[in-house]
mmCIF file of C-alpha atoms in Angstrom:
data_model
loop_
_atom_site.group_PDB
_atom_site.id
_atom_site.type_symbol
_atom_site.label_atom_id
_atom_site.label_comp_id
_atom_site.label_asym_id
_atom_site.label_seq_id
_atom_site.Cartn_x
_atom_site.Cartn_y
_atom_site.Cartn_z
ATOM 1 C CA MET A 1 -0.023 -0.054 -0.119
ATOM 2 C CA ASP A 2 1.361 3.284 -0.935
ATOM 3 C CA VAL A 3 0.949 5.887 1.916
ATOM 4 C CA TYR A 4 1.199 8.752 -0.554
ATOM 5 C CA ASP A 5 -1.882 7.714 -2.418
ATOM 6 C CA ASN A 6 -4.151 6.268 0.128
ATOM 7 C CA LYS A 7 -6.319 8.981 1.451
ATOM 8 C CA GLN A 8 -8.043 6.806 3.963
ATOM 9 C CA ILE A 9 -5.003 5.840 5.967
ATOM 10 C CA SER A 10 -5.105 6.679 9.540
ATOM 11 C CA GLY A 11 -2.670 9.225 11.098
ATOM 12 C CA ARG A 12 -1.052 6.618 13.295
ATOM 13 C CA ILE A 13 -0.409 4.064 10.479
ATOM 14 C CA TYR A 14 0.913 6.834 8.227
ATOM 15 C CA PHE A 15 3.485 7.996 10.781
ATOM 16 C CA MET A 16 4.650 4.430 11.716
ATOM 17 C CA SER A 17 5.026 3.870 7.962
ATOM 18 C CA LEU A 18 7.262 6.758 7.705
ATOM 19 C CA LEU A 19 9.391 5.400 10.584
ATOM 20 C CA LYS A 20 9.684 2.133 8.601
ATOM 21 C CA LYS A 21 11.009 4.177 5.538
ATOM 22 C CA LEU A 22 13.606 5.866 7.821
ATOM 23 C CA ALA A 23 14.669 2.674 9.566
ATOM 24 C CA PRO A 24 17.217 1.730 6.884
ATOM 25 C CA ILE A 25 18.740 5.236 7.062
ATOM 26 C CA CYS A 26 19.048 5.125 10.831
ATOM 27 C CA PHE A 27 20.388 1.523 10.717
ATOM 28 C CA ALA A 28 23.003 2.788 8.236
ATOM 29 C CA VAL A 29 23.875 5.668 10.432
ATOM 30 C CA LEU A 30 24.309 3.360 13.409
ATOM 31 C CA LEU A 31 26.585 1.057 11.491
ATOM 32 C CA MET A 32 28.830 3.930 10.675
ATOM 33 C CA LEU A 33 29.084 5.325 14.246
ATOM 34 C CA PRO A 34 31.866 2.964 15.576
ATOM 35 C CA SER A 35 34.280 3.840 12.706
ATOM 36 C CA VAL A 36 33.578 7.576 13.167
ATOM 37 C CA SER A 37 34.151 7.491 16.860
ATOM 38 C CA SER A 38 37.359 5.447 16.640
ATOM 39 C CA ALA A 39 38.776 7.860 13.995
ATOM 40 C CA ALA A 40 37.846 10.892 16.133
ATOM 41 C CA SER A 41 39.045 9.639 19.552
ATOM 42 C CA THR A 42 41.599 7.257 21.082
ATOM 43 C CA VAL A 43 38.917 6.030 23.288
ATOM 44 C CA THR A 44 37.007 3.058 21.904
ATOM 45 C CA THR A 45 33.349 2.826 22.810
ATOM 46 C CA ASP A 46 30.368 0.824 21.636
ATOM 47 C CA LYS A 47 27.940 3.505 22.764
ATOM 48 C CA PRO A 48 26.008 5.643 20.123
ATOM 49 C CA THR A 49 27.469 9.279 19.536
ATOM 50 C CA PRO A 50 25.720 11.407 22.157
ATOM 51 C CA ARG A 51 23.675 14.223 20.954
ATOM 52 C CA PRO A 52 24.734 17.756 22.250
ATOM 53 C CA ILE A 53 22.682 19.086 25.032
ATOM 54 C CA THR A 54 20.454 22.030 24.020
ATOM 55 C CA VAL A 55 20.269 25.195 26.059
ATOM 56 C CA ASN A 56 17.001 27.178 26.361
ATOM 57 C CA ILE A 57 17.177 30.542 28.201
ATOM 58 C CA ASN A 58 13.983 32.357 29.159
ATOM 59 C CA GLY A 59 12.038 30.447 26.279
ATOM 60 C CA ALA A 60 14.542 30.893 23.541
ATOM 61 C CA PHE A 61 16.818 28.184 22.193
ATOM 62 C CA ILE A 62 20.389 29.567 21.872
ATOM 63 C CA SER A 63 23.576 28.434 20.092
ATOM 64 C CA THR A 64 26.774 27.815 21.979
ATOM 65 C CA ASP A 65 30.406 28.079 20.882
ATOM 66 C CA ALA A 66 31.009 24.568 22.467
ATOM 67 C CA ASN A 67 28.725 21.774 23.155
ATOM 68 C CA PRO A 68 27.437 21.437 26.687
ATOM 69 C CA PHE A 69 27.953 17.943 28.300
ATOM 70 C CA ILE A 70 27.290 16.140 31.487
ATOM 71 C CA GLN A 71 30.174 15.437 33.924
ATOM 72 C CA ALA A 72 29.526 13.571 37.293
ATOM 73 C CA GLY A 73 25.838 14.196 36.876
ATOM 74 C CA ARG A 74 26.258 18.030 36.284
ATOM 75 C CA VAL A 75 25.558 19.919 33.068
ATOM 76 C CA MET A 76 28.584 21.907 32.076
ATOM 77 C CA VAL A 77 28.101 24.865 29.611
ATOM 78 C CA PRO A 78 30.605 27.219 27.994
ATOM 79 C CA VAL A 79 30.868 30.304 30.351
ATOM 80 C CA ARG A 80 30.084 32.626 27.408
ATOM 81 C CA THR A 81 26.696 31.096 27.352
ATOM 82 C CA LEU A 82 25.750 32.996 30.379
ATOM 83 C CA ALA A 83 25.995 36.129 28.445
ATOM 84 C CA SER A 84 22.465 35.345 27.280
ATOM 85 C CA LEU A 85 21.307 35.876 30.839
ATOM 86 C CA GLY A 86 22.662 39.512 30.909
ATOM 87 C CA LEU A 87 25.852 38.474 32.602
ATOM 88 C CA ASN A 88 29.271 39.848 31.781
ATOM 89 C CA TYR A 89 32.295 37.563 31.556
ATOM 90 C CA THR A 90 36.041 38.288 31.670
ATOM 91 C CA TRP A 91 38.930 35.768 31.455
ATOM 92 C CA ASP A 92 42.345 36.290 33.062
ATOM 93 C CA ALA A 93 44.699 34.016 31.040
ATOM 94 C CA LYS A 94 47.577 34.353 33.364
ATOM 95 C CA LYS A 95 45.628 33.440 36.488
ATOM 96 C CA HIS A 96 43.355 30.993 34.529
ATOM 97 C CA THR A 97 40.338 32.838 36.358
ATOM 98 C CA ALA A 98 36.907 33.605 35.006
ATOM 99 C CA ILE A 99 34.907 36.428 36.520
ATOM 100 C CA ILE A 100 31.108 36.763 35.937
ATOM 101 C CA THR A 101 29.408 39.994 36.879
ATOM 102 C CA ASN A 102 25.742 40.883 36.775
ATOM 103 C CA SER A 103 23.925 44.209 36.434
ATOM 104 C CA ALA A 104 23.988 44.780 40.195
ATOM 105 C CA ASN A 105 27.832 44.360 40.044
ATOM 106 C CA GLU A 106 27.692 41.144 42.007
ATOM 107 C CA THR A 107 30.664 38.975 41.116
ATOM 108 C CA PHE A 108 31.417 35.308 40.895
ATOM 109 C CA ARG A 109 35.082 34.151 40.420
ATOM 110 C CA MET A 110 36.169 30.792 39.265
ATOM 111 C CA ILE A 111 39.648 29.319 39.022
ATOM 112 C CA GLN A 112 40.254 26.754 36.393
ATOM 113 C CA GLY A 113 40.355 23.234 37.836
ATOM 114 C CA GLU A 114 39.158 24.290 41.323
ATOM 115 C CA ARG A 115 35.808 23.549 42.996
ATOM 116 C CA THR A 116 36.186 26.641 45.269
ATOM 117 C CA ALA A 117 34.717 29.826 43.750
ATOM 118 C CA TYR A 118 34.247 33.251 45.240
ATOM 119 C CA LYS A 119 30.834 35.015 45.165
ATOM 120 C CA ASN A 120 31.348 38.764 46.113
ATOM 121 C CA GLY A 121 34.756 37.721 47.572
ATOM 122 C CA LYS A 122 33.414 34.980 49.834
ATOM 123 C CA PRO A 123 34.432 31.372 49.157
ATOM 124 C CA VAL A 124 31.689 28.877 47.981
ATOM 125 C CA LEU A 125 32.100 25.234 47.059
ATOM 126 C CA MET A 126 30.810 24.442 43.634
ATOM 127 C CA ASP A 127 29.243 20.980 42.860
ATOM 128 C CA SER A 128 31.834 20.538 40.017
ATOM 129 C CA GLU A 129 34.984 22.419 39.161
ATOM 130 C CA ALA A 130 35.245 24.905 36.291
ATOM 131 C CA ASN A 131 37.673 23.651 33.574
ATOM 132 C CA ASN A 132 39.070 24.136 30.201
ATOM 133 C CA TYR A 133 37.880 21.857 27.388
ATOM 134 C CA ASN A 134 39.174 22.493 23.854
ATOM 135 C CA ASP A 135 39.953 26.098 24.651
ATOM 136 C CA ARG A 136 36.571 26.830 26.122
ATOM 137 C CA MET A 137 35.915 27.484 29.837
ATOM 138 C CA MET A 138 33.087 25.102 31.018
ATOM 139 C CA VAL A 139 31.293 25.798 34.174
ATOM 140 C CA PRO A 140 28.552 23.929 36.144
ATOM 141 C CA ALA A 141 25.430 25.525 34.723
ATOM 142 C CA LYS A 142 23.023 24.920 37.686
ATOM 143 C CA PHE A 143 25.427 26.218 40.342
ATOM 144 C CA VAL A 144 26.552 29.313 38.551
ATOM 145 C CA SER A 145 23.201 30.256 37.364
ATOM 146 C CA GLU A 146 21.401 29.805 40.654
ATOM 147 C CA ALA A 147 24.186 31.846 42.387
ATOM 148 C CA PHE A 148 22.788 34.783 40.394
ATOM 149 C CA GLY A 149 19.124 33.861 41.125
ATOM 150 C CA TYR A 150 18.150 31.891 37.998
ATOM 151 C CA ASN A 151 16.084 28.737 37.991
ATOM 152 C CA VAL A 152 17.813 25.693 36.243
ATOM 153 C CA ASN A 153 16.052 22.651 35.141
ATOM 154 C CA TYR A 154 17.612 19.853 32.855
ATOM 155 C CA GLU A 155 14.839 17.886 31.072
ATOM 156 C CA LYS A 156 16.287 14.491 30.283
ATOM 157 C CA THR A 157 13.358 13.543 27.894
ATOM 158 C CA ARG A 158 14.712 15.874 25.148
ATOM 159 C CA GLY A 159 18.165 16.686 26.511
ATOM 160 C CA ILE A 160 17.416 20.401 27.070
ATOM 161 C CA LEU A 161 18.743 22.530 29.700
ATOM 162 C CA PHE A 162 16.337 25.170 30.794
ATOM 163 C CA ILE A 163 17.618 28.472 32.428
ATOM 164 C CA GLN A 164 14.971 31.000 33.521
ATOM 165 C CA SER A 165 14.986 34.302 35.360
ATOM 166 C CA LYS A 166 12.906 34.090 38.503
ATOM 167 C CA ASN A 167 10.484 36.644 37.130
ATOM 168 C CA PHE A 168 10.130 34.863 33.693
ATOM 169 C CA THR A 169 6.804 33.772 32.519
ATOM 170 C CA PRO A 170 5.937 32.445 29.024
ATOM 171 C CA ASP A 171 4.233 34.872 26.767
ATOM 172 C CA ASP A 172 0.679 33.744 26.453
ATOM 173 C CA ASN A 173 0.197 35.826 23.343
ATOM 174 C CA VAL A 174 2.987 33.914 21.490
ATOM 175 C CA LEU A 175 1.541 30.539 22.750
ATOM 176 C CA ASN A 176 -1.752 31.336 21.292
ATOM 177 C CA SER A 177 -0.446 33.239 18.187
ATOM 178 C CA SER A 178 -2.194 32.973 14.914
ATOM 179 C CA ASP A 179 1.359 32.381 13.557
ATOM 180 C CA LEU A 180 1.381 28.682 13.877
ATOM 181 C CA LYS A 181 5.122 28.159 13.565
ATOM 182 C CA LEU A 182 5.645 30.811 16.359
ATOM 183 C CA ALA A 183 3.161 29.164 18.585
ATOM 184 C CA ARG A 184 4.509 25.728 18.002
ATOM 185 C CA LEU A 185 7.992 26.860 18.677
ATOM 186 C CA ALA A 186 6.874 28.322 22.036
ATOM 187 C CA ALA A 187 5.138 25.252 22.934
ATOM 188 C CA ILE A 188 8.288 23.125 22.501
ATOM 189 C CA SER A 189 10.187 25.824 24.349
ATOM 190 C CA LEU A 190 8.337 24.864 27.664
ATOM 191 C CA PRO A 191 10.033 22.348 29.972
ATOM 192 C CA ILE A 192 7.827 19.188 30.040
ATOM 193 C CA ASN A 193 6.329 18.371 33.461
ATOM 194 C CA TYR A 194 5.268 14.905 34.603
ATOM 195 C CA SER A 195 2.553 13.543 36.875
ATOM 196 C CA PHE A 196 4.174 10.206 36.432
ATOM 197 C CA LYS A 197 7.740 8.981 36.387
ATOM 198 C CA PRO A 198 9.189 9.349 32.902
ATOM 199 C CA ASP A 199 10.777 6.155 31.523
ATOM 200 C CA PRO A 200 14.486 6.205 30.917
ATOM 201 C CA LYS A 201 14.131 4.822 27.408
ATOM 202 C CA ALA A 202 12.456 8.190 26.381
ATOM 203 C CA GLU A 203 15.672 10.195 27.086
ATOM 204 C CA SER A 204 17.268 11.527 23.947
ATOM 205 C CA ASP A 205 20.757 12.317 25.026
ATOM 206 C CA LYS A 206 22.103 9.326 22.982
ATOM 207 C CA SER A 207 19.747 9.553 19.988
ATOM 208 C CA GLN A 208 20.615 11.261 16.675
ATOM 209 C CA TYR A 209 16.952 11.041 15.669
ATOM 210 C CA TYR A 210 13.884 12.856 17.073
ATOM 211 C CA THR A 211 10.520 14.116 15.671
ATOM 212 C CA TYR A 212 7.757 16.395 16.747
ATOM 213 C CA THR A 213 4.162 16.023 15.485
ATOM 214 C CA PHE A 214 1.176 18.086 15.702
ATOM 215 C CA ALA A 215 -2.607 17.978 14.831
ATOM 216 C CA SER A 216 -3.631 20.159 11.903
ATOM 217 C CA ASN A 217 -3.654 23.875 12.722
ATOM 218 C CA ASP A 218 -2.841 23.211 16.493
ATOM 219 C CA ALA A 219 -0.040 24.237 18.755
ATOM 220 C CA THR A 220 -1.638 23.183 22.094
ATOM 221 C CA ARG A 221 -0.673 19.487 21.856
ATOM 222 C CA TYR A 222 2.283 17.688 20.454
ATOM 223 C CA THR A 223 4.179 14.346 20.465
ATOM 224 C CA TYR A 224 7.786 14.002 20.817
ATOM 225 C CA SER A 225 9.617 10.805 19.884
ATOM 226 C CA ASN A 226 13.288 9.689 20.176
ATOM 227 C CA GLY A 227 12.578 6.832 17.692
ATOM 228 C CA ASN A 228 11.897 4.408 20.617
ATOM 229 C CA VAL A 229 9.399 6.138 22.900
ATOM 230 C CA THR A 230 6.729 8.720 22.299
ATOM 231 C CA THR A 231 5.657 11.383 24.817
ATOM 232 C CA VAL A 232 2.323 13.134 24.276
ATOM 233 C CA VAL A 233 2.347 16.676 25.720
ATOM 234 C CA GLU A 234 -0.521 19.166 26.249
ATOM 235 C CA ILE A 235 -0.032 22.967 26.714
ATOM 236 C CA LYS A 236 -2.433 24.410 29.430
ATOM 237 C CA ASN A 237 -2.013 27.669 31.333
ATOM 238 C CA GLU A 238 1.494 28.197 29.997
ATOM 239 C CA ILE A 239 2.592 24.811 31.282
ATOM 240 C CA ALA A 240 3.587 21.722 29.231
ATOM 241 C CA GLU A 241 2.323 18.495 30.773
ATOM 242 C CA ALA A 242 3.081 14.964 29.584
ATOM 243 C CA VAL A 243 -0.208 13.072 29.499
ATOM 244 C CA TRP A 244 0.986 9.780 27.880
ATOM 245 C CA GLN A 245 4.229 8.021 27.200
ATOM 246 C CA PHE A 246 4.429 4.803 25.166
ATOM 247 C CA ILE A 247 6.263 2.354 23.016
ATOM 248 C CA ASP A 248 4.671 1.197 19.704
ATOM 249 C CA ALA A 249 6.406 -1.942 18.546
ATOM 250 C CA ASP A 250 4.587 -1.661 15.126
ATOM 251 C CA ILE A 251 4.635 -5.524 15.034
ATOM 252 C CA PRO A 252 1.528 -7.494 14.278
ATOM 253 C CA GLY A 253 0.166 -9.089 17.395
ATOM 254 C CA TYR A 254 1.936 -6.615 19.729
ATOM 255 C CA ASN A 255 -0.104 -3.847 21.358
ATOM 256 C CA THR A 256 1.075 -0.393 22.265
ATOM 257 C CA LYS A 257 2.915 -0.410 25.678
ATOM 258 C CA THR A 258 2.094 2.392 27.965
ATOM 259 C CA LEU A 259 4.969 3.591 30.020
ATOM 260 C CA GLY A 260 3.138 6.276 31.935
ATOM 261 C CA GLY A 261 -0.011 8.358 31.764
ATOM 262 C CA THR A 262 -3.112 7.517 29.886
ATOM 263 C CA LYS A 263 -3.765 7.344 26.120
ATOM 264 C CA PRO A 264 -5.746 10.381 25.040
ATOM 265 C CA ASP A 265 -8.861 10.003 22.767
ATOM 266 C CA TYR A 266 -7.371 12.508 20.331
ATOM 267 C CA ILE A 267 -4.124 10.589 19.526
ATOM 268 C CA SER A 268 -5.093 9.644 15.915
ATOM 269 C CA ASP A 269 -5.299 13.404 15.110
ATOM 270 C CA MET A 270 -1.705 14.027 16.300
ATOM 271 C CA TYR A 271 0.121 13.031 13.151
ATOM 272 C CA ASN A 272 -0.987 15.524 10.564
ATOM 273 C CA ASP A 273 2.218 17.846 10.665
ATOM 274 C CA SER A 274 5.477 16.103 11.394
ATOM 275 C CA PHE A 275 8.938 17.710 11.837
ATOM 276 C CA ASN A 276 11.869 15.204 11.818
ATOM 277 C CA TYR A 277 15.637 15.555 12.640
ATOM 278 C CA ASN A 278 17.877 12.591 11.615
ATOM 279 C CA ASN A 279 21.591 12.970 12.135
ATOM 280 C CA GLY A 280 21.742 16.488 10.698
ATOM 281 C CA SER A 281 19.052 16.276 8.184
ATOM 282 C CA TYR A 282 15.617 17.755 8.457
ATOM 283 C CA ILE A 283 12.300 16.704 6.740
ATOM 284 C CA GLY A 284 8.818 17.837 7.306
ATOM 285 C CA TYR A 285 5.455 15.936 6.521
ATOM 286 C CA TYR A 286 2.000 17.243 6.350
ATOM 287 C CA ARG A 287 -1.329 16.135 4.955
ATOM 288 C CA LEU A 288 -3.668 18.194 2.848
ATOM 289 C CA SER A 289 -7.497 18.232 3.717
ATOM 290 C CA ASP A 290 -8.051 15.661 0.849
ATOM 291 C CA GLY A 291 -5.620 13.192 2.706
ATOM 292 C CA THR A 292 -2.658 13.891 0.237
ATOM 293 C CA LEU A 293 0.768 13.454 1.945
ATOM 294 C CA LYS A 294 3.264 16.141 1.160
ATOM 295 C CA THR A 295 6.992 16.304 2.219
ATOM 296 C CA PHE A 296 9.583 19.092 2.262
ATOM 297 C CA LYS A 297 13.239 19.215 3.221
ATOM 298 C CA TYR A 298 14.919 22.197 5.024
ATOM 299 C CA LYS A 299 17.909 23.062 6.992
ATOM 300 C CA GLY A 300 18.473 24.137 10.627
ATOM 301 C CA ASN A 301 21.209 25.764 12.603
ATOM 302 C CA ASN A 302 19.481 25.972 15.975
ATOM 303 C CA TYR A 303 17.323 23.323 17.911
ATOM 304 C CA GLY A 304 14.242 25.556 17.408
ATOM 305 C CA ASP A 305 14.757 25.466 13.641
ATOM 306 C CA ILE A 306 13.049 21.997 13.589
ATOM 307 C CA ILE A 307 9.750 23.768 13.679
ATOM 308 C CA GLN A 308 8.821 25.197 10.253
ATOM 309 C CA SER A 309 5.866 26.808 8.548
ATOM 310 C CA ILE A 310 3.679 24.379 6.683
ATOM 311 C CA PRO A 311 3.882 25.251 2.981
ATOM 312 C CA GLN A 312 0.658 26.645 1.492
#
């Protein structure tokens, strides 16, 4: 059956068919990973290449001059990233010291390789030392940001570090904008909250594939998949809440396996518009009112670029 011509195909079957078409590509990518990693590093590993952690500051995805990473359970970010918080940064090469200053002239001084830092001249013990990696000063994001009064949350499901000012609130006008691309981008820019324990298999830090899907002309609900687990998210009162998390084996005789939450009645509507990232490539899918499936390819430089306008 050709999914491009059958107008009666259900949204869920259409989407899983797309995954089947992508599976050979994903498999080929996985086959290449060991040789790539061995050429790039002297350390041999069987683990997939990790996906860089994404940083979102006050609702905006930002690009960094070096990839954030996790060290001893702490997310490390380039110190220059903190400039997006309105913080000033200076580096003393001779003393290997970084000094961060906010608008109130409060200072935070860190010495490369040491866990002891100095806030306004008083020593404080950081949860991880600041250090130099590939000529970039990397600092523990949570400790440094919270030292200046920011809220920090690392969302494991999508591998996103959220840093927010204490007085930050999402813009309701943007979330409900008539500009569908803008509204959808605002929706995925909210950290996902859970009323159930998210499954570790949903985490995307080791996945080079992920996809967002939406119902037609809607930004108030979306699904996020890492190619293994799908999470259904609803946006209500400027909060993103996971309502269902599941594995769909797509094998005859096997039912969808719920990992948390409850399957919503509207799930079959959630696959009209799809935005996919696969190891550096982007492709979008959408269905016309007559059921015809259309695709389009595009490029992205920033995590938020995965959301695009649907061609008219």
